[in-house]
Structure formats: C-alpha cells, structure tokens
Rosetta silent file (secondary structure, phi, psi, omega in degrees, C-alpha in Angstrom):
SEQUENCE: MRSNTREEILTSATRLFAASGYKGTSLHDIAVDVGCSKAALLYHFDSKEAILTQLCAPAIAELEQLHDRLEGLESAPARTAAIEGFVDLSMRYRKEIQVIYGDLPGLLQQPSFARVHLLTQRLCEILAGPSGTPVSAVAAKLVLAGIPAIAFAVDQGMHCYSDEELRAALIEAATRALAPPT
SCORE:     score description
SCORE:     0.000 S_00000001
   1 L     0.000  135.631 -179.679   26.347   16.559    0.591 S_00000001
   2 L   -60.238  149.127  175.084   25.376   13.758    3.096 S_00000001
   3 L   -69.257  -30.057 -172.251   25.819   10.369    1.856 S_00000001
   4 L  -108.275   30.765  170.420   22.292    9.411    2.917 S_00000001
   5 H   -57.762  -40.563 -174.550   20.325   12.085    1.440 S_00000001
   6 H   -63.640  -33.550 -179.055   18.508    9.815   -0.919 S_00000001
   7 H   -77.173  -39.652  171.604   17.328    7.548    2.039 S_00000001
   8 H   -58.361  -38.235  177.540   16.355   10.795    3.872 S_00000001
   9 H   -62.707  -62.050 -172.528   14.405   12.131    0.965 S_00000001
  10 H   -65.287  -28.024  164.344   12.360    8.961    0.728 S_00000001
  11 H   -56.114  -46.450 -179.912   11.829    9.004    4.601 S_00000001
  12 H   -65.970  -45.138  179.674   10.557   12.499    4.500 S_00000001
  13 H   -56.167  -54.855 -170.844    8.409   11.789    1.309 S_00000001
  14 H   -47.490  -60.426 -165.615    6.843    8.694    3.007 S_00000001
  15 H   -60.906  -43.589 -179.318    5.952   10.733    6.106 S_00000001
  16 H   -69.469  -39.613  177.524    4.730   13.874    4.186 S_00000001
  17 H   -67.780  -23.460  176.553    2.776   11.996    1.622 S_00000001
  18 H   -82.029  -27.088  173.055    1.051   10.019    4.295 S_00000001
  19 H   -93.485  -29.199 -178.828    0.053   13.084    6.082 S_00000001
  20 H  -109.361   -9.829 -176.515   -0.655   15.458    3.407 S_00000001
  21 L    86.811  171.523 -169.444   -1.387   13.041    0.420 S_00000001
  22 L   -89.497  -25.326  173.439    0.884   12.982   -2.584 S_00000001
  23 L   -77.699  -14.946  175.634   -0.833   15.700   -4.435 S_00000001
  24 L   -81.146    0.300 -162.704   -0.632   17.840   -1.125 S_00000001
  25 L  -130.295  124.737  176.301    3.114   17.437   -0.903 S_00000001
  26 L  -100.927  166.838  171.949    5.405   19.470   -3.121 S_00000001
  27 H   -60.915  -38.540  163.410    8.896   18.919   -3.977 S_00000001
  28 H   -49.964  -57.274  173.853    9.765   22.076   -1.889 S_00000001
  29 H   -43.614  -48.964  168.753    8.018   20.586    0.934 S_00000001
  30 H   -68.019  -50.814  174.910   10.353   17.519    0.902 S_00000001
  31 H   -45.917  -47.312 -178.702   13.306   19.403    0.380 S_00000001
  32 H   -60.336  -54.234  178.122   12.615   21.713    3.378 S_00000001
  33 H   -55.580  -42.657  168.288   11.827   18.663    5.462 S_00000001
  34 H   -68.671  -20.535 -173.258   15.160   17.000    4.550 S_00000001
  35 L    64.787   41.686  171.863   17.001   20.399    4.946 S_00000001
  36 L  -129.209 -178.632 -175.439   18.558   20.312    1.423 S_00000001
  37 L   -95.749  163.080 -178.727   17.768   22.556   -1.545 S_00000001
  38 H   -57.047  -46.363  176.014   15.253   21.595   -4.281 S_00000001
  39 H   -52.248  -52.871 -169.066   18.367   21.015   -6.708 S_00000001
  40 H   -59.108  -40.692  177.916   19.908   18.514   -4.321 S_00000001
  41 H   -55.167  -57.174 -175.088   16.558   16.736   -4.206 S_00000001
  42 H   -61.081  -15.138  179.930   16.287   16.796   -7.944 S_00000001
  43 H   -76.125  -46.093  176.287   20.073   15.295   -8.329 S_00000001
  44 H   -73.630  -34.426  170.028   18.548   12.252   -6.483 S_00000001
  45 L  -148.641  130.043 -166.119   15.264   11.929   -8.070 S_00000001
  46 L   -80.309   10.712  176.950   14.171   13.751  -11.190 S_00000001
  47 L  -175.972  163.625 -178.717   10.511   14.090  -10.157 S_00000001
  48 H   -68.045  -34.822  172.998    8.020   13.694   -7.477 S_00000001
  49 H   -60.401  -28.888 -173.771    6.641   10.663   -9.255 S_00000001
  50 H   -77.560  -40.969  175.060   10.119    9.118   -9.350 S_00000001
  51 H   -58.324  -55.918 -172.890   10.312    9.562   -5.433 S_00000001
  52 H   -64.284  -41.281  169.256    6.859    7.972   -5.071 S_00000001
  53 H   -54.120  -45.126 -179.699    7.783    5.031   -7.599 S_00000001
  54 H   -70.624  -35.020 -170.969   10.989    4.302   -5.526 S_00000001
  55 H   -63.124  -50.987 -158.208    9.038    4.701   -2.241 S_00000001
  56 H   -94.203   -2.211 -161.517    6.297    2.170   -3.455 S_00000001
  57 H   -73.847  -38.129  172.552    8.465   -0.224   -5.521 S_00000001
  58 H   -51.183  -65.199  175.751    8.995   -2.705   -2.537 S_00000001
  59 H   -48.599  -45.702 -178.111    5.204   -2.870   -1.628 S_00000001
  60 H   -60.238  -48.628  176.713    4.412   -3.192   -5.425 S_00000001
  61 H   -57.906  -45.906  177.746    6.975   -6.060   -5.880 S_00000001
  62 H   -57.240  -48.518 -176.033    5.302   -7.848   -2.912 S_00000001
  63 H   -60.366  -28.461  176.367    1.948   -7.298   -4.291 S_00000001
  64 H   -76.479  -36.412  176.585    3.190   -8.993   -7.651 S_00000001
  65 H   -73.362  -31.721  172.645    4.575  -11.774   -5.597 S_00000001
  66 H   -70.877  -44.973 -176.269    1.227  -12.383   -3.841 S_00000001
  67 H   -61.107  -36.306  174.109   -0.419  -12.285   -7.112 S_00000001
  68 H   -59.550  -44.782 -175.711    1.880  -15.068   -8.416 S_00000001
  69 H   -62.518  -29.146 -178.004    1.402  -17.145   -5.267 S_00000001
  70 H   -81.823  -27.989 -176.552   -2.543  -17.037   -5.986 S_00000001
  71 L   -59.466  125.420  175.440   -2.374  -18.017   -9.480 S_00000001
  72 L    90.474  -15.889 -179.013   -3.563  -21.634   -9.940 S_00000001
  73 L   -84.056  153.310 -174.921   -5.043  -22.158   -6.359 S_00000001
  74 L   -71.297  165.303 -157.058   -8.482  -23.108   -6.091 S_00000001
  75 H   -72.196  -30.638 -172.873  -10.998  -20.368   -4.925 S_00000001
  76 H   -68.723  -57.571 -172.532  -11.211  -21.164   -0.973 S_00000001
  77 H   -61.370  -39.825 -172.033   -7.340  -21.605   -0.609 S_00000001
  78 H   -67.922  -40.547 -178.932   -6.677  -18.419   -2.932 S_00000001
  79 H   -58.550  -48.281  177.109   -9.128  -16.329   -0.629 S_00000001
  80 H   -51.560  -60.659 -176.217   -7.368  -17.507    2.483 S_00000001
  81 H   -60.813  -46.988  174.046   -3.975  -16.858    1.058 S_00000001
  82 H   -60.945  -41.523  172.054   -4.938  -13.553   -0.496 S_00000001
  83 H   -55.953  -52.647  179.381   -6.359  -12.378    2.985 S_00000001
  84 H   -67.290  -35.554  175.661   -3.302  -13.340    4.708 S_00000001
  85 H   -77.044  -30.705  170.468   -0.910  -12.154    2.284 S_00000001
  86 H   -68.212  -53.260 -176.496   -2.693   -8.737    1.943 S_00000001
  87 H   -53.270  -59.973 -172.370   -2.823   -8.279    5.840 S_00000001
  88 H   -56.265  -44.258  178.311    0.983   -9.013    5.885 S_00000001
  89 H   -59.427  -54.333  175.146    1.760   -6.605    2.942 S_00000001
  90 H   -41.386  -46.669 -175.683   -0.472   -4.002    4.587 S_00000001
  91 H   -67.733  -49.605  176.100    1.283   -4.387    7.949 S_00000001
  92 H   -62.292  -33.531 -175.012    4.702   -4.252    6.445 S_00000001
  93 L  -125.657   52.278 -176.899    4.140   -1.227    4.096 S_00000001
  94 H   -68.585  -40.648  176.191    1.652    0.657    6.179 S_00000001
  95 H   -64.383  -56.751  178.276    2.749    4.157    5.227 S_00000001
  96 H   -49.670  -44.046 -174.407    3.387    3.228    1.649 S_00000001
  97 H   -69.249  -43.611  175.544    0.128    1.695    1.208 S_00000001
  98 H   -46.015  -49.279 -177.990   -1.501    4.693    3.032 S_00000001
  99 H   -60.005  -46.419 -172.363   -0.013    6.968    0.311 S_00000001
 100 H   -72.104  -45.595 -177.006   -1.271    5.014   -2.485 S_00000001
 101 H   -71.478  -27.508  172.245   -4.761    4.467   -1.134 S_00000001
 102 H   -63.316  -35.981  169.653   -4.865    8.195   -0.117 S_00000001
 103 L  -115.555   34.179 -173.167   -4.539    9.333   -3.620 S_00000001
 104 H   -51.082  -53.884 -174.293   -5.539    6.201   -5.527 S_00000001
 105 H   -60.318  -38.620 -174.770   -7.536    7.601   -8.416 S_00000001
 106 H   -69.862  -54.840 -171.579   -4.965   10.113   -9.237 S_00000001
 107 H   -65.544  -32.009  172.302   -1.967    7.701   -8.894 S_00000001
 108 L   -46.408  -32.253  175.983   -3.741    5.009  -10.916 S_00000001
 109 L   -67.994  -20.739  179.900   -3.318    7.415  -13.674 S_00000001
 110 L   -84.895  133.833 -172.823    0.350    7.359  -13.707 S_00000001
 111 H   -50.787  -39.636  175.535    2.223    4.904  -15.813 S_00000001
 112 H   -56.821  -18.083 -170.704    4.291    3.476  -12.837 S_00000001
 113 H  -120.127    2.753 -171.462    1.152    2.436  -11.015 S_00000001
 114 H   -63.712  -44.350  173.063   -0.995    0.998  -14.013 S_00000001
 115 H   -49.904  -45.103 -179.584    0.133   -2.538  -12.806 S_00000001
 116 H   -55.768  -36.521  177.638   -1.086   -1.936   -9.404 S_00000001
 117 H   -73.525  -43.235  174.138   -4.646   -1.305  -10.432 S_00000001
 118 H   -48.896  -53.025 -165.636   -4.510   -4.639  -12.499 S_00000001
 119 H   -74.488  -27.734 -179.135   -3.213   -6.549   -9.595 S_00000001
 120 H   -72.197  -36.170  175.781   -5.708   -4.940   -7.059 S_00000001
 121 H   -71.761  -23.628 -179.509   -8.596   -5.760   -9.308 S_00000001
 122 H   -82.895  -45.065  167.893   -7.482   -9.432   -9.579 S_00000001
 123 H   -52.944  -31.342 -177.761   -7.248   -9.453   -5.619 S_00000001
 124 H   -76.075  -48.641 -179.553  -10.687   -8.132   -5.471 S_00000001
 125 H   -58.452  -40.292 -177.672  -11.930  -10.877   -7.779 S_00000001
 126 H   -71.781  -34.705 -176.146  -10.218  -13.544   -5.703 S_00000001
 127 H   -81.520  -28.269 -172.027  -11.469  -12.144   -2.526 S_00000001
 128 H   -80.268  -27.701 -179.405  -15.068  -11.761   -3.805 S_00000001
 129 L    83.594 -171.551 -170.580  -15.078  -15.448   -4.981 S_00000001
 130 L   -86.968    9.080 -171.472  -16.901  -17.172   -7.760 S_00000001
 131 L   -82.975  -30.987 -170.212  -20.365  -16.136   -6.677 S_00000001
 132 L    51.316   30.566  169.901  -20.106  -12.624   -8.266 S_00000001
 133 L   -84.548  167.274 -176.902  -22.801  -11.060   -6.509 S_00000001
 134 H   -71.678  -24.919  174.590  -22.819   -7.492   -5.725 S_00000001
 135 H   -70.352  -29.472 -171.224  -22.500   -8.175   -1.865 S_00000001
 136 H   -85.883  -31.172  173.229  -19.326  -10.302   -2.324 S_00000001
 137 H   -75.926  -23.719  178.316  -17.737   -7.537   -4.650 S_00000001
 138 H   -75.785  -50.177 -172.450  -18.663   -4.806   -2.176 S_00000001
 139 H   -60.990  -43.698  168.515  -17.333   -6.998    0.788 S_00000001
 140 H   -43.345  -46.553 -169.736  -13.978   -7.569   -1.238 S_00000001
 141 H   -81.606  -24.049  173.923  -13.563   -3.852   -1.810 S_00000001
 142 H   -77.223  -40.624  165.182  -14.285   -3.083    1.855 S_00000001
 143 H   -50.859  -58.739 -169.210  -11.584   -5.586    2.791 S_00000001
 144 H   -69.208  -18.644 -178.959   -9.056   -4.339    0.440 S_00000001
 145 H   -93.144  -30.547 -175.708   -9.810   -0.537    1.645 S_00000001
 146 H   -78.144  -35.877  179.989  -10.129   -1.348    5.273 S_00000001
 147 H   -48.330  -68.610 -174.703   -7.031   -3.619    5.969 S_00000001
 148 H   -47.943  -46.109 -169.905   -4.767   -0.711    5.053 S_00000001
 149 H   -72.717  -41.796 -176.417   -6.645    2.022    6.721 S_00000001
 150 H   -74.236  -30.474 -179.064   -6.772    0.079   10.001 S_00000001
 151 H   -72.448  -43.818  179.649   -3.162   -1.007    9.891 S_00000001
 152 H   -62.920  -48.957 -173.615   -1.993    2.578    9.175 S_00000001
 153 H   -63.102  -27.551  168.778   -4.282    3.888   12.127 S_00000001
 154 H   -67.957  -47.409 -176.361   -2.644    1.444   14.431 S_00000001
 155 H   -67.960   -8.953  177.334    0.784    2.466   13.358 S_00000001
 156 L   -97.411    8.392 -179.476   -0.303    6.150   14.081 S_00000001
 157 L    78.599   10.520  172.100   -1.198    5.128   17.628 S_00000001
 158 L   -75.900  -17.328  163.866   -4.898    5.275   17.282 S_00000001
 159 L  -138.998  159.608 -172.583   -5.316    1.951   18.710 S_00000001
 160 L  -102.969   79.426 -176.677   -3.200   -0.271   21.066 S_00000001
 161 L  -132.717  138.312  161.681   -2.791   -3.624   19.518 S_00000001
 162 L   -80.521  170.410 -168.644    0.427   -5.573   18.916 S_00000001
 163 H   -54.569  -41.919 -170.614    1.496   -6.634   15.482 S_00000001
 164 H   -76.557  -32.496  175.007    0.382  -10.109   16.411 S_00000001
 165 H   -61.994  -48.402 -177.981   -2.979   -9.181   17.802 S_00000001
 166 H   -65.361  -34.328 -173.211   -3.699   -6.773   14.772 S_00000001
 167 H   -81.489  -24.521  174.880   -2.758   -9.126   12.273 S_00000001
 168 H   -76.217  -27.336  178.083   -5.038  -12.189   13.761 S_00000001
 169 H   -68.635  -48.834 -178.890   -7.873   -9.493   14.096 S_00000001
 170 H   -68.864  -23.978  174.257   -7.732   -8.235   10.596 S_00000001
 171 H   -70.734  -47.846 -174.250   -7.455  -11.913    9.028 S_00000001
 172 H   -64.474  -41.723 -177.161  -10.418  -13.013   11.272 S_00000001
 173 H   -72.748  -41.883 -179.877  -12.634   -9.802   10.348 S_00000001
 174 H   -62.619  -24.512 -173.848  -11.753  -10.131    6.607 S_00000001
 175 H   -87.184  -40.100  166.315  -12.682  -13.798    6.637 S_00000001
 176 H   -53.811  -47.836  174.552  -15.934  -12.955    8.233 S_00000001
 177 H   -54.368  -41.651 -170.416  -16.730  -10.185    5.830 S_00000001
 178 L   -87.791   -3.778  179.238  -15.916  -12.363    2.902 S_00000001
 179 L   -68.080  138.772 -177.515  -18.077  -15.405    4.140 S_00000001
 180 L   -64.096  152.270  179.712  -20.822  -16.303    2.125 S_00000001
 181 L   -74.291  146.469 -173.719  -24.258  -15.412    3.787 S_00000001
 182 L  -103.203    0.000    0.000  -25.930  -18.171    5.624 S_00000001
C-alpha cells in the first residue's frame, strides 16, 4: 500500500466533493479516483463523514480562531476584522469551504459541524452590526455566501484576478455591502 494514500484520499475527496457535492460523492467514487479499494479507503477513514471532518478540520480551526479574535472588539473594528478574516479564510480554503457551503443544510446536521453553525451565526451577527435591521442581516448573509463562492470561482479559472486583487476586491465589496444606508 502506498504510504501517502491518506493524503491522496483527502485530495481526491476535496476535488470530488467540490465537483459533485458531499451527498453526490460515494466512498466508491473516492476509492476509484485514488486507485485503491474501498477496503483500503476504510482502513484510513471509517466513513465518508470522517473524511469530510478531517478535510475541513483546518478551515474550522481557523474559523474558531477568527471567532476568538473578534470577541471583545467594538462593532466597527469587529466588522472590519471579520470581513478581512473571512476573506482570508475563504481564499486559503477555497475548495473546503465550497464543499461546506455546497451541502450546508445537510452538513450542519452532522455532529462534527454543529460548531460551524454557531460560529457562522455569530459571524453573521458581527457583520450585520448592532442595527438589527432586515437589510443588514440580509447583507451579512450575502457577504458570507458570496465571498466563498467568488473565491472558488476564481480558483476554478472563471475569473482572472491575482490573489492580491481578489482579496482587495472582496474586502471592498463586502465593506460596501455592509455599509449602513446613507
């Protein structure tokens, strides 16, 4: 058995989950893509959920760190830090976040993703700001959904921006979307 099979499984699962969704990808699909048996795959991961959990663990850990950095900040600095932090996280984990967002309702039902739901709700509250208006809440949700979608689209070659240009554009667009109406 190859020594890097575990990493090959995670790489394959990332690609397949991003392309076909978590629900649309089977363990058999991953095993075929890796070139191993389903038994070999199950030797490394006991379930498809275990693969997804391992795959998303670094992104979830960074979301936790972002949450911790935002605690105790006043509204405006928290919003700025939340925008920048979420843009950076989305760009660093483009495929993983696309997987999570692609099957979000179903994934949030899994125990390993319960904390993600709470963290994104808190992030949404910070982005919406203290006004609590429907417009600010919708703008916050648009930003949280749009940033990963655009970062993933650029990663797939749908737009030709450098990472620096994309980061700056995402931060500016999110800031504008969340600005109070004048």
